[in-house]
Coordinates of C-alpha atoms and ligand atoms in Angstrom, one line a residue:
X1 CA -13.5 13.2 20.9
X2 CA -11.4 16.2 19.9
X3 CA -11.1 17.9 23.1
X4 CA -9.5 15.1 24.9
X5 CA -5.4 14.5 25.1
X6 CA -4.1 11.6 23.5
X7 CA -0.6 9.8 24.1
X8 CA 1.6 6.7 22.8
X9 CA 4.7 5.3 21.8
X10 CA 5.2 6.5 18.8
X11 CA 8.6 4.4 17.7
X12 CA 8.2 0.3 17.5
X13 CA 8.3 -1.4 20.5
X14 CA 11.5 -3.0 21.0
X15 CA 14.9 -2.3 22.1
X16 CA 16.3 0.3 20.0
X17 CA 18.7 3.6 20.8
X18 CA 15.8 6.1 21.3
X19 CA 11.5 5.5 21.8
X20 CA 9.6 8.5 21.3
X21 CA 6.5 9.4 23.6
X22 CA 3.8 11.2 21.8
X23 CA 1.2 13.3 23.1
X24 CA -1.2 15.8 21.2
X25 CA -4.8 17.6 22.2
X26 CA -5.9 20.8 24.5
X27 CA -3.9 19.8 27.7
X28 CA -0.7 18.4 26.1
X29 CA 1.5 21.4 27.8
X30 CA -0.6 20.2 31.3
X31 CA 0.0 16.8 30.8
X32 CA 3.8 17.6 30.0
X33 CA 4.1 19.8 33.7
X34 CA 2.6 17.4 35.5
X35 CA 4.8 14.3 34.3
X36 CA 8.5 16.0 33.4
X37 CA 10.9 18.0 35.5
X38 CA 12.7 20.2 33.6
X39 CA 16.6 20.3 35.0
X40 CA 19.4 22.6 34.7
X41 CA 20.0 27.0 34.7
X42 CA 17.2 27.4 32.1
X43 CA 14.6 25.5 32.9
X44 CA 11.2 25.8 31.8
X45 CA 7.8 23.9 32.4
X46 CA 6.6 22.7 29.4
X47 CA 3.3 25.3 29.3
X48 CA 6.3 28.1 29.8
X49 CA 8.8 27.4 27.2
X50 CA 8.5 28.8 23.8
X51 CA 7.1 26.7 20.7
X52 CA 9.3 24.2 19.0
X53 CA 12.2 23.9 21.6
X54 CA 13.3 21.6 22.9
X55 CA 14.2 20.8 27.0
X56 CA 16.3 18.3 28.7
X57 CA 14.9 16.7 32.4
X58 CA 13.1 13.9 33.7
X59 CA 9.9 12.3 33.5
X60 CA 8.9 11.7 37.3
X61 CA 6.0 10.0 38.7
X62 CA 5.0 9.7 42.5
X63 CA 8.1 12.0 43.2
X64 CA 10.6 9.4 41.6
X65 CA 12.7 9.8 38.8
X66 CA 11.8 7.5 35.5
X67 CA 13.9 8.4 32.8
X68 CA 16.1 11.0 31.4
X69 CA 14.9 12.9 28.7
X70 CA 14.3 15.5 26.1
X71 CA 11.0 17.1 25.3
X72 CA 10.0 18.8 22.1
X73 CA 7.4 21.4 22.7
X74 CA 5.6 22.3 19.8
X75 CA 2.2 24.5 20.3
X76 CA -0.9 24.4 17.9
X77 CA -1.2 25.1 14.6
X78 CA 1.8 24.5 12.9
X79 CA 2.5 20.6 14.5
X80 CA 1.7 17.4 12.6
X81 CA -2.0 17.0 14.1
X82 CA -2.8 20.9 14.2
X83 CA -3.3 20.9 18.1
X84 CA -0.4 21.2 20.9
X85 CA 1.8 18.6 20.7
X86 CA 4.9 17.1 23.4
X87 CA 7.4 14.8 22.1
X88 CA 9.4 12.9 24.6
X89 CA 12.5 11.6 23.5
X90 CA 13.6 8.5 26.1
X91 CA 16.2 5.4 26.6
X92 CA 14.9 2.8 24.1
X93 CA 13.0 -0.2 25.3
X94 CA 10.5 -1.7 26.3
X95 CA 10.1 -0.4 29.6
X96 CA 11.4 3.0 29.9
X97 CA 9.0 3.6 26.9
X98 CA 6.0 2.1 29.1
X99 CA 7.0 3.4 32.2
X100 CA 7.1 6.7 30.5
X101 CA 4.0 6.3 29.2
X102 CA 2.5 5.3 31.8
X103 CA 3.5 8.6 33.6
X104 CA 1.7 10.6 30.7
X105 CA -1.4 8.8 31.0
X106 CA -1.1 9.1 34.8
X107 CA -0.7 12.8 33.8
X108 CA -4.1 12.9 32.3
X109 CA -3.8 11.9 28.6
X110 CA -5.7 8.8 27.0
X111 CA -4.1 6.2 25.2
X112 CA -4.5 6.6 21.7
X113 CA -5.7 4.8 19.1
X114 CA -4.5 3.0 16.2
X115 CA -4.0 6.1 13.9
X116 CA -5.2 8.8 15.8
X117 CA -2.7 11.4 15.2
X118 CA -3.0 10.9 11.9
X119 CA -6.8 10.8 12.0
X120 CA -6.5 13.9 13.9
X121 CA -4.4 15.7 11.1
X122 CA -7.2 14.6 9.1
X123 CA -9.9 15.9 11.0
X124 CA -8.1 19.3 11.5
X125 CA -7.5 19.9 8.1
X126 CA -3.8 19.0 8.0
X127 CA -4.0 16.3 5.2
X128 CA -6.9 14.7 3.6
X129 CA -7.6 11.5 3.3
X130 CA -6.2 10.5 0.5
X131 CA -2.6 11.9 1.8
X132 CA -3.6 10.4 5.3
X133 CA -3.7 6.8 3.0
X134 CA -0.2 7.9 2.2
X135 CA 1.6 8.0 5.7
X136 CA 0.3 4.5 5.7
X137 CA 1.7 3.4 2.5
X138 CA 4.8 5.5 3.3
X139 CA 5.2 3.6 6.3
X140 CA 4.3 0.5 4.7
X141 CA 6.1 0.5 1.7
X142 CA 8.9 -2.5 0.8
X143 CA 10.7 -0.7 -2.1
X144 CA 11.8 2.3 -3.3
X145 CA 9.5 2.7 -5.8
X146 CA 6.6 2.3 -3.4
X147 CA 8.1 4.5 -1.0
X148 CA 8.5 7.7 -4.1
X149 CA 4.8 6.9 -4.9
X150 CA 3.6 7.2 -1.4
X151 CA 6.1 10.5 -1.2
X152 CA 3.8 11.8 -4.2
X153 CA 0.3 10.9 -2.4
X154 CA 1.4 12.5 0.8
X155 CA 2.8 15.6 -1.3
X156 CA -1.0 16.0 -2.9
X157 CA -0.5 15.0 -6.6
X158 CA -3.4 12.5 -6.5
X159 CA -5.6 14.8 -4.6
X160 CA -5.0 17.7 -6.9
X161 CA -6.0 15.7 -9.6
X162 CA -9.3 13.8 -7.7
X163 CA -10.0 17.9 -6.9
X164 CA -10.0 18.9 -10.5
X165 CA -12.1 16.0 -11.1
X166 CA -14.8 16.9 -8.6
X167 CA -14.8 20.4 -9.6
X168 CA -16.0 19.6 -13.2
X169 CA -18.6 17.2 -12.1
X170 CA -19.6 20.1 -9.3
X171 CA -19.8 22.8 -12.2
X172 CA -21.8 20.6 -14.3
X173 CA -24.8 20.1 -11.5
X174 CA -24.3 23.5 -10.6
X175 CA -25.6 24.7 -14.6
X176 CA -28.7 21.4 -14.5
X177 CA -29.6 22.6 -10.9
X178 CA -30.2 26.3 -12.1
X179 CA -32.1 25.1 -15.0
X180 CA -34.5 22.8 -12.1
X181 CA -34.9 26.2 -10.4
X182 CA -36.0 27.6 -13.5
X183 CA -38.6 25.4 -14.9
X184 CA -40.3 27.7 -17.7
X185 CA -36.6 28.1 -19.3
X186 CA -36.1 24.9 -20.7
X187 CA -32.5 23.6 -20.9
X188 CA -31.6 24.2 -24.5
X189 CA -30.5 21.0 -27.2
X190 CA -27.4 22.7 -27.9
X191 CA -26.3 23.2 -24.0
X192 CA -27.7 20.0 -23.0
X193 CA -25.3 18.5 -25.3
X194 CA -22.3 21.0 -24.3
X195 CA -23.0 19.7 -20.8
X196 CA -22.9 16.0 -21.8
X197 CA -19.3 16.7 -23.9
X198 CA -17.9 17.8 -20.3
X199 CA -19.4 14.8 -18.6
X200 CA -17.5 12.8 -21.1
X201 CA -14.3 14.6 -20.5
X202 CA -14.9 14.2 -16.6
X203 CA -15.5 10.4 -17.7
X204 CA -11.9 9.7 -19.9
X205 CA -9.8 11.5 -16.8
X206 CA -11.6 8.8 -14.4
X207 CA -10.4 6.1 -16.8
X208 CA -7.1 7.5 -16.9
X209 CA -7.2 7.3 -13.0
X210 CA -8.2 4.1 -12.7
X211 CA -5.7 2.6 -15.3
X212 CA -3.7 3.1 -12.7
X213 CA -5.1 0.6 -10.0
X214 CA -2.9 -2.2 -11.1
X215 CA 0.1 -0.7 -10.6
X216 CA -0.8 0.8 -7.4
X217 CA -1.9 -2.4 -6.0
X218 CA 1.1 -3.9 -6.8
X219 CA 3.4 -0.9 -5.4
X220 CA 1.5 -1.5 -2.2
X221 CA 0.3 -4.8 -1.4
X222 CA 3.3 -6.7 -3.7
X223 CA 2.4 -9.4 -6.3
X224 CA 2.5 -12.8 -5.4
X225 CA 4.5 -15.3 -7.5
X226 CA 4.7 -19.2 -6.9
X227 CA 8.0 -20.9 -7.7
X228 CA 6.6 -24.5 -9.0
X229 CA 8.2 -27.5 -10.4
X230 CA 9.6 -31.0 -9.9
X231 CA 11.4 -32.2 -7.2
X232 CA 15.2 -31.0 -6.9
X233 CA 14.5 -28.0 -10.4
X234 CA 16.1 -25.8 -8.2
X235 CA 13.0 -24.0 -7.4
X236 CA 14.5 -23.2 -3.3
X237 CA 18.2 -22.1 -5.2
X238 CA 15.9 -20.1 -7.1
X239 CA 13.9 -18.2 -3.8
X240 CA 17.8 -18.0 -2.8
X241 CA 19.4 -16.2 -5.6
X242 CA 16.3 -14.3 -5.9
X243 CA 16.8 -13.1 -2.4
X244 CA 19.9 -12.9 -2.3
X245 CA 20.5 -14.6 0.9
X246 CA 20.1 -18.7 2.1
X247 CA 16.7 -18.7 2.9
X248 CA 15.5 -21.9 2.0
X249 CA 17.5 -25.4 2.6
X250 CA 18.7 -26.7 -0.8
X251 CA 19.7 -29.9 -1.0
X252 CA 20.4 -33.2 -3.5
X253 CA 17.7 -34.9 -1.9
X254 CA 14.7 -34.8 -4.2
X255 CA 11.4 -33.7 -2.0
X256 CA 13.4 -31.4 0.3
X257 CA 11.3 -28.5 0.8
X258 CA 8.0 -29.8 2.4
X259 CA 5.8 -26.7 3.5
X260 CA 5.8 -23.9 1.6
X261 CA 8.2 -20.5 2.5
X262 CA 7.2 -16.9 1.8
X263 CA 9.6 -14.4 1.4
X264 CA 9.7 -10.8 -0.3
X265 CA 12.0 -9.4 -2.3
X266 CA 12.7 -6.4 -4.7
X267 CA 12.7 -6.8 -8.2
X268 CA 13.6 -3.8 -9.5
X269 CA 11.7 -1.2 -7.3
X270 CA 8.2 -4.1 -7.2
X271 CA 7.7 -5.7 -4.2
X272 CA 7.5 -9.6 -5.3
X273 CA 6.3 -12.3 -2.5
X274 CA 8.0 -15.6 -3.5
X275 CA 6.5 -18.9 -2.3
X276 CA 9.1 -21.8 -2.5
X277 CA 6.6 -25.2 -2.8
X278 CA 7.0 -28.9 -2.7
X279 CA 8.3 -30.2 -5.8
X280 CA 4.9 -31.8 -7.5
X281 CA 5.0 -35.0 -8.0
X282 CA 3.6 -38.8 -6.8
X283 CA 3.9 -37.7 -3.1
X284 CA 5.5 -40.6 -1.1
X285 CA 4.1 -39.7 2.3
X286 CA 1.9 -37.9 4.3
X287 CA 4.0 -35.2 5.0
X288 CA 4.8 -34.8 1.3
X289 CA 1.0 -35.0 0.3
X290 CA 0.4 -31.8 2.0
X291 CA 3.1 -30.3 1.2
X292 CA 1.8 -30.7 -2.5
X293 CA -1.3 -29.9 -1.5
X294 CA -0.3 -26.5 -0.7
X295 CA 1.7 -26.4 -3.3
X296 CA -1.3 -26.5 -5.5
X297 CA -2.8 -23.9 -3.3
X298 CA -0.1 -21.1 -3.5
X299 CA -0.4 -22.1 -7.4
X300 CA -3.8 -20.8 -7.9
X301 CA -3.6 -18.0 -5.0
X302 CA -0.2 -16.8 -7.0
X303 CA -0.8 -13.8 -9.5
X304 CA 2.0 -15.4 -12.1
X305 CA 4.5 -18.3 -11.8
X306 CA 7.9 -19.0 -12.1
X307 CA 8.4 -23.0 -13.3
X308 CA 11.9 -24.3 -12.4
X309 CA 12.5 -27.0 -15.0
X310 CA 15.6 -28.9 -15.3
X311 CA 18.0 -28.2 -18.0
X312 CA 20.1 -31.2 -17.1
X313 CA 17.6 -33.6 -16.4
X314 CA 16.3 -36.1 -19.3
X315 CA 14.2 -34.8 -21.6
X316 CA 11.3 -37.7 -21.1
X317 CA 10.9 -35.8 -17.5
X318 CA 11.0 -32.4 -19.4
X319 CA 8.0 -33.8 -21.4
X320 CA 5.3 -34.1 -18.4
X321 CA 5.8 -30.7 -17.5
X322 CA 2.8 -29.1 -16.2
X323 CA 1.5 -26.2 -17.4
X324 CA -0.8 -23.9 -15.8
X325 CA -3.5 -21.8 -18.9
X326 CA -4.5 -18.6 -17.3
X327 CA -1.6 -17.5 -15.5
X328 CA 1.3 -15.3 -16.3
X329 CA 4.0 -17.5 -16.5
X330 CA 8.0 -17.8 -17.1
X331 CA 9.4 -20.7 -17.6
X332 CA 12.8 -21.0 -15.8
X333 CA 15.4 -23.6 -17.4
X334 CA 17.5 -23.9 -14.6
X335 CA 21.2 -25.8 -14.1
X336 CA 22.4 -24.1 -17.7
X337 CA 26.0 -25.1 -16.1
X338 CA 25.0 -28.6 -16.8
X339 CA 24.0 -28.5 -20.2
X340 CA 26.2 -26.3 -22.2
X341 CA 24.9 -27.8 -25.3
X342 CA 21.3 -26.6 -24.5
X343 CA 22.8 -23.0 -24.5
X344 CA 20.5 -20.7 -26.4
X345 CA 17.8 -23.4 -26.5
X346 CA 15.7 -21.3 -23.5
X347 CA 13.6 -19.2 -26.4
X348 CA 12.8 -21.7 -28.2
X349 CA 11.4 -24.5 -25.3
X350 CA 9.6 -21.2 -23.3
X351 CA 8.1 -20.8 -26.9
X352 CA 6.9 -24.3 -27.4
X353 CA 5.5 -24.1 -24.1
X354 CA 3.6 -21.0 -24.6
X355 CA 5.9 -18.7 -22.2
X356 CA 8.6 -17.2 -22.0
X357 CA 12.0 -19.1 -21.5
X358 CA 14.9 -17.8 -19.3
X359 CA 17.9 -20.1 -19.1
X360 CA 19.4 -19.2 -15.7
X361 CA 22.1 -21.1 -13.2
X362 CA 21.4 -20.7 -9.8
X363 CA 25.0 -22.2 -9.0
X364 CA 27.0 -19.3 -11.1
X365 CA 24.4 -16.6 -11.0
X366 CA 23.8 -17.1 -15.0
X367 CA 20.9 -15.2 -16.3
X368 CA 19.6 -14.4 -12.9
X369 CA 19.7 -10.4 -13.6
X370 CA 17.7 -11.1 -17.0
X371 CA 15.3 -13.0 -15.2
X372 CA 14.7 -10.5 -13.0
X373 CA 14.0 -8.1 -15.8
X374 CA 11.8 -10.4 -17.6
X375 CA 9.4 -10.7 -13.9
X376 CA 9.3 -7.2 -14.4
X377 CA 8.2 -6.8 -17.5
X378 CA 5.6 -9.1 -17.1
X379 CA 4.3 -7.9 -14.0
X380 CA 4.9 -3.8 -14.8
X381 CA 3.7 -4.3 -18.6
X382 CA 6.9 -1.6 -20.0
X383 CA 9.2 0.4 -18.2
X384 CA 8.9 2.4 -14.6
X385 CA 8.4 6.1 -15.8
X386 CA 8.5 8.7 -12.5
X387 CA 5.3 10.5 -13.9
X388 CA 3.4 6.9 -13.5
X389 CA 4.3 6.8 -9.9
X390 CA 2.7 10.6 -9.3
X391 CA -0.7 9.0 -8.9
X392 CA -1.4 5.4 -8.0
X393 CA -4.6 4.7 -6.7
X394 CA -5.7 2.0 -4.0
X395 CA -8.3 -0.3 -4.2
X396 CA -10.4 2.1 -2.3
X397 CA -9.8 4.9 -4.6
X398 CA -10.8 2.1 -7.1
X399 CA -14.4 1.6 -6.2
X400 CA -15.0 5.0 -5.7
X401 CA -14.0 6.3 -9.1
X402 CA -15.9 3.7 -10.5
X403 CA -19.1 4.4 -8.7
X404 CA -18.2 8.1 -9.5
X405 CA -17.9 7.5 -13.2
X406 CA -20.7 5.2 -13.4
X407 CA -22.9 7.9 -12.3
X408 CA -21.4 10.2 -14.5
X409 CA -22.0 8.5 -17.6
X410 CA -25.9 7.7 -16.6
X411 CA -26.0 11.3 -16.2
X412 CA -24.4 11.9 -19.3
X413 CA -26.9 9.5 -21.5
X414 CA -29.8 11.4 -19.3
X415 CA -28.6 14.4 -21.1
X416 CA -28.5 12.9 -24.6
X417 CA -31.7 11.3 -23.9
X418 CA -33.9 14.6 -22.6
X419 CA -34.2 13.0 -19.8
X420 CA -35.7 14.8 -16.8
X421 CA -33.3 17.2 -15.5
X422 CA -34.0 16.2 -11.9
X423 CA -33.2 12.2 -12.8
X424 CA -29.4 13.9 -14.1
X425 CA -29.1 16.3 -11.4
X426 CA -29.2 13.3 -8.9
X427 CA -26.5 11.3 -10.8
X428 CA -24.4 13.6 -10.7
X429 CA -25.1 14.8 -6.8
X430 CA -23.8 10.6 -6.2
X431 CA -20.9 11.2 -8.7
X432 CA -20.0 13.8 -7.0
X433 CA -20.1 12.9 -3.5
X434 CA -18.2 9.0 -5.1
X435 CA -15.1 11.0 -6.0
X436 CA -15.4 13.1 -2.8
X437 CA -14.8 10.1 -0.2
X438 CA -11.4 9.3 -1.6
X439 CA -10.0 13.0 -0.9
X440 CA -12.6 12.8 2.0
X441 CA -15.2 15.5 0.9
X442 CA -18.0 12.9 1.9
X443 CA -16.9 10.4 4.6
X444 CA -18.9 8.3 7.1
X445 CA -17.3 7.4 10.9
X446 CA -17.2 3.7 9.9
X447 CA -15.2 4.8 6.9
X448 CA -12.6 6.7 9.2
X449 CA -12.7 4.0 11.5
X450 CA -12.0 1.2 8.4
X451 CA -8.8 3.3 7.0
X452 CA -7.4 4.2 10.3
X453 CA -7.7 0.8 11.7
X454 CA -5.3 -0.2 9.6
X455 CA -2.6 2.0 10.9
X456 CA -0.1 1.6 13.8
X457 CA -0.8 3.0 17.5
X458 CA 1.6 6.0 17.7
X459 CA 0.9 7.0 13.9
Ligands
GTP1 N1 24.8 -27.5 -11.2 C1 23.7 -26.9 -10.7 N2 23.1 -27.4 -9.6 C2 22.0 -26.8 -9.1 C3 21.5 -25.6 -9.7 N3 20.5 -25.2 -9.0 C4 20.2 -26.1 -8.0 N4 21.2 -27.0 -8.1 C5 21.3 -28.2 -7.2 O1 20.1 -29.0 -7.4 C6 19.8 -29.6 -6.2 C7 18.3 -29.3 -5.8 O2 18.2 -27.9 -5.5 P1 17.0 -27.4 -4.7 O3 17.1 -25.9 -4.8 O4 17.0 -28.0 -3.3 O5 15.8 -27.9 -5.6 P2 14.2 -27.9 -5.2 O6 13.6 -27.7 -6.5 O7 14.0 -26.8 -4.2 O8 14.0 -29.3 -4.7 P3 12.8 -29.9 -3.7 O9 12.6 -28.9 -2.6 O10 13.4 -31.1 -3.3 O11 11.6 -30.0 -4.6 C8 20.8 -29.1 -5.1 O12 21.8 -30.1 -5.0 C9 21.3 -27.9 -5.8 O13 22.6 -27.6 -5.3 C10 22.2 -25.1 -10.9 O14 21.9 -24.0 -11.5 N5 23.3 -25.8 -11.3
MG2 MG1 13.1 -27.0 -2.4

């Protein structure tokens, strides 16, 4: 699959200034001759000019001219998938992007998959997989905070670190496996137990790794928070102070929001998906019912909750409030302009309640910055050092630490247990081809295929 020339639009398909034509493999320079016409006093075909230059003509196809262009020629090694690469920079849009493509792969180059560059890089040795996971995220990522811990995956901090991890569980079946070859010299009590003290060790800096999952899920995928109460709380004011822009329509009448509206935003460097609901209560139509109905759903799908309660309103309706055990929760007394003698009451109804309290006005911006601190605080659990975002591990990364350490810690007891050497020796063999996939040591094809899928064409 490697000896065939790939090609696509590498920039987002839409009108834009510039789109960028990518093609990489053994005949990218051929490709490039057959489909651009280099113009002006110093021209060169593509397979002449020297590496990493770049050239201004036009793509032709079937002697016509398509587009204008410049063409980055950038030979093999030192390119972004190892092999030969040409870049050609055209008009944005649409269809001079196509039609330029289309002259590549007329040229002899095959369209390329979803990720195949990157998959490429991979397969050549340019990145491994975890920093191929990175370009992903980097691409991917809604805040700033997710973009710097993407910027540390793709730099290598999290592979160093898997690397190190691997190495000790490779040294430690290296010393059982020499003992298997030589049965008559018994693995001592003393070194048995030295090798189970560095299986331990190799254990605690997996759990330090995977303490980190939480945060890395929610750097990448965003948290999901549900914005719940009674009709006309405030709760769409709320998604639009939050926001920071009128996303939702906020309005006197109670029961205005009817479906429910997603929206991210950043809350201090975390990516939060709000969902405005239906206000819950008695619904008076159909139309409302469902509405409710998903607002029930986004309820339990949400990972915490902000609940809008009225300040203003009569405290009998304050009193039904619903409460929801088992989820992180705020609760946000809302319309603080309306009840000045409430002020400073928040604390002590959140407490009652068993959550916190954050008086807030989504008409004069009250409290809305100390609401935003308290979502993170709950959601983050303490403040956003830069050394926690050198290594954040995916879900992936997850299950195979945790295959990887459970294996290391059966080998471990084996140890303590004079258990057979061959029983620890193959424990740690799966241990240490577990913590091998995420750097990609040990892969499978449908693995590739699962984590490149995932990508964009062009990437
Ligand atoms: N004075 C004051 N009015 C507010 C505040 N927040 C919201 N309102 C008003 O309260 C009314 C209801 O606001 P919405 O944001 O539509 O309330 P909701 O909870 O989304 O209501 P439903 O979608 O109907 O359930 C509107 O008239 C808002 O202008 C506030 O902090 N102070
Ligand atoms: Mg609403």
């Amino acid at each position: 699959m490697l000896d065939d020339t790939i090609a696509a639009i590498a920039t987002p398909l839409g009108e834009g200034g510039l789109a960028v034509i990518r093609i990489s493999g053994p005949a990218a320079m051929e490709v490039g001759d057959r489909c651009f016409a280099p113009a002006g006093r110093a021209s060169v075909k593509p397979s002449e000019a020297a590496t990493h230059t770049i050239h201004f003509g036009h793509i032709v196809r079937d002697g016509r001219n398509i587009d204008e262009v410049l063409v980055s020629i950038m030979r093999a090694p030192r390119t972004f998938t190892r092999e030969h690469t040409v870049e050609i920079t055209c008009h944005g849009g649409l269809l001079p992007a196509r039609s330029v493509l289309d002259a590549v792969l007329a040229g002899g180059a095959r369209l390329a998959q979803p990720g195949e560059f990157t998959r490429r890089a991979f397969l050549n040795g340019r990145l491994d997989l975890a920093q191929a996971e990175a370009v992903a995220d980097l691409i991917h990522s809604r805040t700033e905070l997710a973009l710097q811990a993407a910027g540390e995956q793709l730099a290598g901090k999290l592979s160093r670190r898997i690397e190190e991890a691997r190495a000790d569980l490779m040294k430690a079946l290296a010393h059982v496996e020499a003992h298997i070859d030589f049965p008559d010299e018994d693995i001592a009590p003393d070194t048995r137990e030295h090798l189970a003290a560095r299986l331990d060790q190799a254990a605690r800096f997996m759990d330090q790794l995977l303490a980190t999952a939480n945060e890395g899920q929610i750097l990448r995928r965003g948290i999901r928070c549900a914005i719940v109460g009674r009709p006309n709380a405030g709760k769409s004011s709320l998604l639009n102070c939050l926001l920071g822009r009128d996303r939702a329509i906020v309005s006197a009448v109670a029961g205005t929001t009817r479906d429910t509206i997603e929206e991210t935003a950043n809350i201090r460097g975390l990516p939060v998906i709000f969902v405005d609901t239906a206000g819950l209560r008695e619904a008076r139509d159909e139309i409302e019912q469902e509405g409710i109905r998903r607002s029930r759903h986004s309820l339990e799908t949400a990972e915490f909750i902000l609940q809008v309660i009225d300040l203003s309103a009569d405290s009998q309706e304050q009193s039904d409030q619903l409460l929801f055990p088992g989820k992180k929760q705020i609760l946000v007394l809302n319309k603080a302009d309306l009840a000045p003698n409430l002020a400073g009451r928040g604390k002590a109804i959140g407490q009652a309640a068993g959550a916190r309290g954050v008086e807030v006005s989504c008409l004069t911006g009250q409290g809305i910055e100390g609401l935003k601190d308290s979502i993170r605080d709950l959601i983050w659990g303490g403040e956003i050092r830069a050394e926690m975002l050198e290594v954040m591990i995916n879900s992936r990364h997850q299950e195979a630490l945790t295959r990887a350490r459970e294996a290391a810690l059966r080998a471990t007891e084996g140890l303590r247990k004079e258990q057979g050497l061959e029983l620890v020796a193959m424990e740690l063999r799966l241990a240490v081809s577990a913590i091998g996939e995420i750097v990609g040591k040990t892969t499978t094809e449908d693995l590739l295929d699962l984590i490149f899928s995932q990508f964009c064409i062009g990437k």
